[in-house]
Tab-separated table of C-alpha atoms in Angstrom:
chain	number	residue	atom	x	y	z
A	118	UNK	CA	15.268	11.806	0.917
A	119	UNK	CA	12.341	14.156	1.423
A	120	UNK	CA	9.962	13.312	4.244
A	121	UNK	CA	6.256	13.772	4.849
A	122	UNK	CA	4.046	13.712	7.922
A	123	UNK	CA	1.264	11.150	7.978
A	124	UNK	CA	-1.660	12.938	9.539
A	125	UNK	CA	-1.541	15.797	11.968
A	126	UNK	CA	1.578	17.122	13.633
A	127	UNK	CA	1.394	14.162	16.075
A	128	UNK	CA	1.613	11.684	13.208
A	129	UNK	CA	4.820	9.960	12.142
A	130	UNK	CA	7.325	11.644	9.863
A	131	UNK	CA	8.382	9.194	7.164
A	132	UNK	CA	10.191	9.178	3.841
A	133	UNK	CA	8.283	10.569	0.858
A	134	UNK	CA	8.289	7.075	-0.663
A	135	UNK	CA	7.637	3.842	1.189
A	136	UNK	CA	8.529	0.291	0.205
A	137	UNK	CA	5.646	-2.162	-0.023
A	138	UNK	CA	7.107	-5.598	0.684
A	139	UNK	CA	4.147	-7.876	-0.133
A	140	UNK	CA	5.447	-9.065	-3.501
A	141	UNK	CA	8.601	-10.379	-1.866
A	142	UNK	CA	6.553	-13.117	-0.234
A	143	UNK	CA	3.209	-13.583	-1.952
A	144	UNK	CA	0.702	-13.005	-4.730
A	145	UNK	CA	3.101	-12.181	-7.582
A	146	UNK	CA	4.639	-15.605	-7.997
A	147	UNK	CA	8.059	-16.740	-6.750
A	148	UNK	CA	10.479	-14.141	-5.439
A	149	UNK	CA	14.224	-14.305	-4.863
A	150	UNK	CA	14.958	-14.071	-1.132
A	151	UNK	CA	18.466	-12.704	-1.592
A	152	UNK	CA	17.338	-10.069	-4.076
A	153	UNK	CA	14.421	-9.138	-1.833
A	154	UNK	CA	16.726	-8.496	1.110
A	155	UNK	CA	19.155	-6.609	-1.129
A	156	UNK	CA	16.248	-4.447	-2.317
A	157	UNK	CA	15.218	-3.648	1.258
A	158	UNK	CA	18.824	-2.737	2.051
A	159	UNK	CA	19.022	-0.528	-1.049
A	160	UNK	CA	15.804	1.214	-0.033
A	161	UNK	CA	17.106	1.899	3.462
A	162	UNK	CA	20.424	3.136	2.066
A	163	UNK	CA	18.517	5.503	-0.253
A	164	UNK	CA	16.662	7.009	2.717
A	165	UNK	CA	13.387	5.096	2.548
A	166	UNK	CA	12.415	4.411	6.142
A	167	UNK	CA	8.810	3.202	5.699
A	168	UNK	CA	8.401	-0.550	5.159
A	169	UNK	CA	4.873	-1.844	4.668
A	170	UNK	CA	3.848	-5.445	5.289
A	171	UNK	CA	1.016	-7.666	6.449
A	172	UNK	CA	1.133	-10.613	8.830
A	173	UNK	CA	-0.681	-12.684	6.189
A	174	UNK	CA	1.784	-11.962	3.373
A	175	UNK	CA	3.214	-15.412	2.851
A	176	UNK	CA	1.599	-16.380	6.180
A	177	UNK	CA	4.263	-14.639	8.246
A	178	UNK	CA	7.056	-15.032	5.692
A	179	UNK	CA	7.158	-11.314	4.907
A	180	UNK	CA	7.573	-10.244	8.512
A	181	UNK	CA	10.375	-12.803	8.974
A	182	UNK	CA	12.012	-11.527	5.774
A	183	UNK	CA	11.913	-7.932	7.036
A	184	UNK	CA	13.325	-9.018	10.394
A	185	UNK	CA	16.205	-10.742	8.593
A	186	UNK	CA	16.849	-7.684	6.435
A	187	UNK	CA	16.947	-5.397	9.476
A	188	UNK	CA	19.513	-7.401	11.432
A	189	UNK	CA	22.403	-5.104	12.218
A	190	UNK	CA	20.388	-2.060	11.149
A	191	UNK	CA	18.993	0.742	13.312
A	192	UNK	CA	15.505	-0.591	14.080
A	193	UNK	CA	14.426	2.740	15.580
A	194	UNK	CA	15.253	4.411	12.275
A	195	UNK	CA	12.726	2.264	10.388
A	196	UNK	CA	8.967	2.720	10.438
A	197	UNK	CA	7.221	-0.636	10.010
A	198	UNK	CA	3.549	-0.625	9.046
A	199	UNK	CA	1.706	-3.919	9.567
A	200	UNK	CA	-1.738	-5.052	8.444
A	201	UNK	CA	-3.508	-7.843	10.287
A	202	UNK	CA	-6.856	-9.604	10.384
A	203	UNK	CA	-6.877	-11.650	7.162
A	204	UNK	CA	-7.707	-15.306	7.772
A	205	UNK	CA	-5.932	-17.950	5.696
A	206	UNK	CA	-6.286	-21.685	5.186
A	207	UNK	CA	-3.720	-24.437	4.666
A	208	UNK	CA	-3.975	-24.122	0.890
A	209	UNK	CA	-3.139	-20.420	1.009
A	210	UNK	CA	-6.709	-19.275	0.417
A	211	UNK	CA	-8.382	-16.368	2.160
A	212	UNK	CA	-11.200	-17.058	4.627
A	213	UNK	CA	-12.459	-13.638	5.721
A	214	UNK	CA	-11.299	-11.158	8.342
A	215	UNK	CA	-11.196	-11.128	12.135
A	216	UNK	CA	-11.358	-7.790	13.924
A	217	UNK	CA	-12.344	-9.019	17.394
A	218	UNK	CA	-10.359	-7.427	20.240
A	219	UNK	CA	-8.914	-10.834	21.172
A	220	UNK	CA	-7.765	-11.319	17.577
A	221	UNK	CA	-6.107	-7.878	17.572
A	222	UNK	CA	-4.022	-8.769	20.597
A	223	UNK	CA	-3.249	-12.293	19.375
A	224	UNK	CA	-2.160	-11.105	15.933
A	225	UNK	CA	0.044	-8.383	17.373
A	226	UNK	CA	1.763	-10.801	19.748
A	227	UNK	CA	2.719	-13.099	16.864
A	228	UNK	CA	3.864	-10.158	14.733
A	229	UNK	CA	6.184	-8.858	17.442
A	230	UNK	CA	7.818	-12.273	17.729
A	231	UNK	CA	8.285	-12.608	13.962
A	232	UNK	CA	9.708	-9.100	13.676
A	233	UNK	CA	11.871	-9.550	16.767
A	234	UNK	CA	10.581	-6.190	17.968
A	235	UNK	CA	8.904	-4.720	21.029
A	236	UNK	CA	6.550	-2.502	19.027
A	237	UNK	CA	4.920	-1.924	15.650
A	238	UNK	CA	5.087	1.626	14.330
A	239	UNK	CA	1.689	1.603	12.576
A	240	UNK	CA	-0.876	-1.148	13.001
A	241	UNK	CA	-4.020	-1.514	10.903
A	242	UNK	CA	-6.676	-4.085	10.117
A	243	UNK	CA	-6.411	-5.081	6.455
A	244	UNK	CA	-10.178	-5.033	5.861
A	245	UNK	CA	-13.102	-4.239	8.118
A	246	UNK	CA	-14.610	-7.266	9.834
A	247	UNK	CA	-18.332	-6.968	9.005
A	248	UNK	CA	-19.237	-8.806	12.217
A	249	UNK	CA	-17.312	-6.521	14.572
A	250	UNK	CA	-18.007	-2.794	14.999
A	251	UNK	CA	-14.941	-0.815	14.003
A	252	UNK	CA	-15.092	0.900	17.397
A	253	UNK	CA	-14.305	-2.418	19.114
A	254	UNK	CA	-11.359	-3.160	16.831
A	255	UNK	CA	-9.874	0.321	17.228
A	256	UNK	CA	-10.507	0.243	20.956
A	257	UNK	CA	-8.367	-2.875	21.302
A	258	UNK	CA	-5.643	-1.290	19.186
A	259	UNK	CA	-5.774	1.824	21.390
A	260	UNK	CA	-5.064	-0.384	24.392
A	261	UNK	CA	-1.938	-1.609	22.629
A	262	UNK	CA	-0.903	2.003	22.052
A	263	UNK	CA	-1.218	2.660	25.771
A	264	UNK	CA	0.843	-0.463	26.462
A	265	UNK	CA	3.588	0.801	24.127
A	266	UNK	CA	3.341	-2.098	21.700
A	267	UNK	CA	1.835	0.062	18.928
A	268	UNK	CA	2.924	3.619	18.124
A	269	UNK	CA	0.240	4.684	15.629
A	270	UNK	CA	-3.103	3.353	14.431
A	271	UNK	CA	-3.928	3.271	10.735
A	272	UNK	CA	-6.784	2.084	8.574
A	273	UNK	CA	-6.951	0.210	5.281
A	274	UNK	CA	-9.526	0.375	2.476
A	275	UNK	CA	-12.347	1.963	4.474
A	276	UNK	CA	-14.972	4.519	3.505
A	277	UNK	CA	-15.644	7.973	4.910
A	278	UNK	CA	-18.193	6.895	7.531
A	279	UNK	CA	-15.894	4.216	8.935
A	280	UNK	CA	-13.002	6.689	8.987
A	281	UNK	CA	-15.035	9.057	11.141
A	282	UNK	CA	-16.164	6.306	13.515
A	283	UNK	CA	-12.631	4.987	13.953
A	284	UNK	CA	-11.104	8.427	14.420
A	285	UNK	CA	-13.645	9.202	17.161
A	286	UNK	CA	-12.217	6.300	19.206
A	287	UNK	CA	-8.519	7.037	18.690
A	288	UNK	CA	-6.597	9.401	16.387
A	289	UNK	CA	-5.863	7.725	13.052
A	290	UNK	CA	-2.486	8.519	11.506
A	291	UNK	CA	-3.135	7.355	7.968
A	292	UNK	CA	-5.412	5.473	5.628
A	293	UNK	CA	-3.764	2.917	3.386
A	294	UNK	CA	-5.722	2.669	0.152
A	295	UNK	CA	-5.204	2.110	-3.545
A	296	UNK	CA	-4.589	5.358	-5.401
A	297	UNK	CA	-3.130	5.768	-8.861
A	298	UNK	CA	-3.831	7.391	-12.191
A	299	UNK	CA	-6.351	4.637	-12.954
A	300	UNK	CA	-7.724	4.182	-9.407
A	301	UNK	CA	-9.008	7.566	-8.288
A	302	UNK	CA	-12.132	6.652	-6.372
A	303	UNK	CA	-10.850	8.230	-3.146
A	304	UNK	CA	-10.980	11.731	-4.597
A	305	UNK	CA	-14.756	12.121	-4.284
A	306	UNK	CA	-15.297	11.586	-0.560
A	307	UNK	CA	-12.573	9.577	1.158
A	308	UNK	CA	-9.633	11.931	0.537
A	309	UNK	CA	-11.597	15.066	1.568
A	310	UNK	CA	-12.689	13.293	4.766
A	311	UNK	CA	-9.118	12.344	5.608
A	312	UNK	CA	-7.950	15.897	5.027
A	313	UNK	CA	-10.760	17.289	7.166
A	314	UNK	CA	-9.705	15.025	10.036
A	315	UNK	CA	-5.951	15.412	9.533
A	316	UNK	CA	-5.344	11.832	8.381
A	317	UNK	CA	-2.583	11.044	5.902
A	318	UNK	CA	-2.701	8.644	2.968
A	319	UNK	CA	-0.293	5.809	2.233
A	320	UNK	CA	-1.124	5.005	-1.369
A	321	UNK	CA	-0.569	1.467	-2.581
A	322	UNK	CA	-0.981	0.221	-6.138
A	323	UNK	CA	0.498	3.428	-7.528
A	324	UNK	CA	1.570	1.456	-10.602
A	325	UNK	CA	-1.575	-0.678	-10.517
A	326	UNK	CA	0.411	-3.838	-9.824
A	327	UNK	CA	2.688	-3.184	-12.767
A	328	UNK	CA	-0.090	-2.473	-15.241
A	329	UNK	CA	0.877	1.191	-15.684
A	330	UNK	CA	4.596	0.704	-15.020
A	331	UNK	CA	5.451	0.831	-18.711
A	332	UNK	CA	6.927	-2.661	-18.469
A	333	UNK	CA	3.795	-4.803	-18.791
A	334	UNK	CA	3.374	-6.617	-22.100
A	335	UNK	CA	0.122	-7.752	-23.689
A	336	UNK	CA	1.381	-11.333	-23.873
A	337	UNK	CA	3.086	-11.407	-20.474
A	338	UNK	CA	3.277	-14.894	-18.993
A	339	UNK	CA	2.110	-15.032	-15.392
A	340	UNK	CA	3.894	-17.222	-12.874
A	341	UNK	CA	1.879	-19.735	-10.844
A	342	UNK	CA	0.266	-17.986	-7.891
A	343	UNK	CA	0.283	-14.532	-9.508
A	344	UNK	CA	-3.108	-13.105	-8.585
A	345	UNK	CA	-3.061	-10.733	-11.551
A	346	UNK	CA	-4.313	-13.683	-13.549
A	347	UNK	CA	-7.660	-13.124	-11.808
A	348	UNK	CA	-7.583	-9.339	-11.895
A	349	UNK	CA	-10.216	-7.817	-14.209
A	350	UNK	CA	-7.869	-5.089	-15.411
A	351	UNK	CA	-5.315	-7.615	-16.682
A	352	UNK	CA	-7.660	-9.692	-18.815
A	353	UNK	CA	-8.794	-9.682	-22.450
A	354	UNK	CA	-10.242	-6.484	-23.859
A	355	UNK	CA	-9.723	-4.713	-20.530
A	356	UNK	CA	-5.987	-5.255	-20.770
A	357	UNK	CA	-5.826	-3.975	-24.338
A	358	UNK	CA	-7.778	-0.855	-23.352
A	359	UNK	CA	-5.644	-0.182	-20.284
A	360	UNK	CA	-2.367	-0.640	-22.128
A	361	UNK	CA	-3.577	1.906	-24.678
A	362	UNK	CA	-3.802	4.353	-21.773
A	363	UNK	CA	-0.229	3.453	-20.867
A	364	UNK	CA	0.853	4.173	-24.430
A	365	UNK	CA	-0.712	7.620	-24.166
A	366	UNK	CA	1.046	8.173	-20.836
A	367	UNK	CA	4.328	7.047	-22.400
A	368	UNK	CA	4.125	9.934	-24.838
A	369	UNK	CA	3.918	12.356	-21.902
A	370	UNK	CA	6.794	10.608	-20.127
A	371	UNK	CA	8.975	10.669	-23.244
A	372	UNK	CA	8.390	14.388	-23.658
A	373	UNK	CA	9.318	14.892	-20.021
A	374	UNK	CA	12.405	12.697	-20.240
A	375	UNK	CA	11.190	10.226	-17.639
A	376	UNK	CA	9.937	6.661	-17.655
A	377	UNK	CA	6.250	5.783	-17.487
A	378	UNK	CA	6.670	4.438	-13.945
A	379	UNK	CA	8.403	7.601	-12.780
A	380	UNK	CA	5.732	9.903	-14.133
A	381	UNK	CA	2.945	7.738	-12.641
A	382	UNK	CA	4.578	7.797	-9.204
A	383	UNK	CA	5.372	11.509	-9.513
A	384	UNK	CA	1.696	12.148	-10.257
A	385	UNK	CA	0.705	10.548	-6.945
A	386	UNK	CA	3.396	12.525	-5.121
A	387	UNK	CA	2.024	15.717	-6.677
A	388	UNK	CA	-1.464	15.168	-5.297
A	389	UNK	CA	-0.504	16.440	-1.859
A	390	UNK	CA	2.176	16.433	0.824
A	391	UNK	CA	-0.121	14.287	2.976
A	392	UNK	CA	0.203	11.365	0.524
A	393	UNK	CA	3.070	8.852	0.636
A	394	UNK	CA	3.224	6.412	-2.302
A	395	UNK	CA	4.225	2.829	-1.543
A	396	UNK	CA	6.282	1.291	-4.323
A	397	UNK	CA	6.192	-2.483	-4.549
A	398	UNK	CA	9.656	-3.016	-6.011
A	399	UNK	CA	10.947	-6.567	-5.636
A	400	UNK	CA	14.256	-5.903	-7.377
A	401	UNK	CA	16.858	-3.201	-7.030
A	402	UNK	CA	16.539	-2.065	-10.635
A	403	UNK	CA	12.839	-1.354	-10.178
A	404	UNK	CA	13.547	0.442	-6.906
A	405	UNK	CA	16.131	2.643	-8.606
A	406	UNK	CA	13.616	3.554	-11.279
A	407	UNK	CA	10.974	4.391	-8.676
A	408	UNK	CA	13.366	6.614	-6.752
A	409	UNK	CA	13.753	8.671	-9.920
A	410	UNK	CA	10.195	9.887	-9.416
A	411	UNK	CA	11.437	12.011	-6.534
A	412	UNK	CA	13.464	14.046	-9.030
A	413	UNK	CA	10.511	14.438	-11.402
A	414	UNK	CA	8.790	17.788	-10.909
A	415	UNK	CA	5.462	18.080	-12.676
A	416	UNK	CA	4.314	21.479	-13.883
A	417	UNK	CA	0.699	22.490	-14.383
A	418	UNK	CA	1.131	21.754	-18.096
A	419	UNK	CA	2.553	18.320	-17.288
A	420	UNK	CA	-0.390	17.520	-15.020
A	421	UNK	CA	-2.843	18.634	-17.680
A	422	UNK	CA	-1.118	16.438	-20.259
A	423	UNK	CA	-1.259	13.464	-17.896
A	424	UNK	CA	-4.955	14.098	-17.307
A	425	UNK	CA	-5.605	14.101	-21.042
A	426	UNK	CA	-3.669	10.860	-21.468
A	427	UNK	CA	-5.397	9.084	-18.580
A	428	UNK	CA	-8.697	10.797	-17.752
A	429	UNK	CA	-10.536	10.063	-14.510
A	430	UNK	CA	-12.533	6.869	-14.802
A	431	UNK	CA	-10.866	5.759	-18.027
A	432	UNK	CA	-9.611	2.369	-16.801
A	433	UNK	CA	-11.433	-0.774	-17.913
A	434	UNK	CA	-12.317	-3.324	-15.250
A	435	UNK	CA	-12.599	-3.219	-11.474
A	436	UNK	CA	-9.421	-3.124	-9.420
A	437	UNK	CA	-10.199	-6.479	-7.777
A	438	UNK	CA	-12.243	-9.528	-8.683
A	439	UNK	CA	-15.854	-9.413	-7.468
A	440	UNK	CA	-15.277	-11.580	-4.391
A	441	UNK	CA	-12.499	-9.279	-3.192
A	442	UNK	CA	-14.394	-6.104	-4.034
A	443	UNK	CA	-17.122	-7.285	-1.655
A	444	UNK	CA	-14.669	-6.940	1.263
A	445	UNK	CA	-13.865	-3.292	0.498
A	446	UNK	CA	-15.623	-0.920	2.858
A	447	UNK	CA	-14.099	1.841	0.707
A	448	UNK	CA	-16.261	0.790	-2.263
A	449	UNK	CA	-19.634	0.914	-0.507
């Protein structure tokens, strides 16, 4: 497994692909616990050492699942990235974000218990709390670094100004943000800012939640609780338009001898050694396919063909519903 450094030389060295574990607990409908754990084991055995989670994924379920999967494994050989700050209610709804220093410390304490660990490798607030200056949130996280309970501080879905303000308080290892062939908003300002400051990127949504995986069907039935049913890109005319882009990408993949998913992940990998794609595989077969992207080398001609198939800005629909877009500092 190739590895990449997130951020400057002081940042963590992790596998070139990470495993995003959210779908094993929430937001994509029911998941099979045994298959989820088997998929985590398969990822570790393949050399993936970056596991990404959030304390609100399944309201703690995902952290407990990871802890179960890591029993008997070398914990120090795994880099666990945790997002915190999302408030939930008893019905599973979202109720805003809490970035107060007291909330930072409270959330971390619960996470360490659920993970059965004495530290988190990278800790990040899921979304900026509009009522708390980012300097206060990062300052509290920096105290946890000094205490040894956090190794690295990351950010999630923030814009260039917030990146600079946070980095001035404590070095930021990486920004976790959506980045794919049909979500390229970071290229204008956010990615250049990160590179100026020596901050890496952990890219989630590299297959746009399955939309550009090559496996999504126009008449796909969504399970109860699958949030894609409310995603603008998965509905009506938007879906038809976006799947036409996938068909164009499939022609490039076929010519290359890869799958659509592999060429989409390989494209993200090709955008720079400071970018680590997170693949959200919930099953071993999907993980195996994603790992094939590491063996897919894209030439200049390949990249040009991909660009023609899926031009910048060609996707139809926002990447989140309006209420969720309002929480994205990265979109302001």
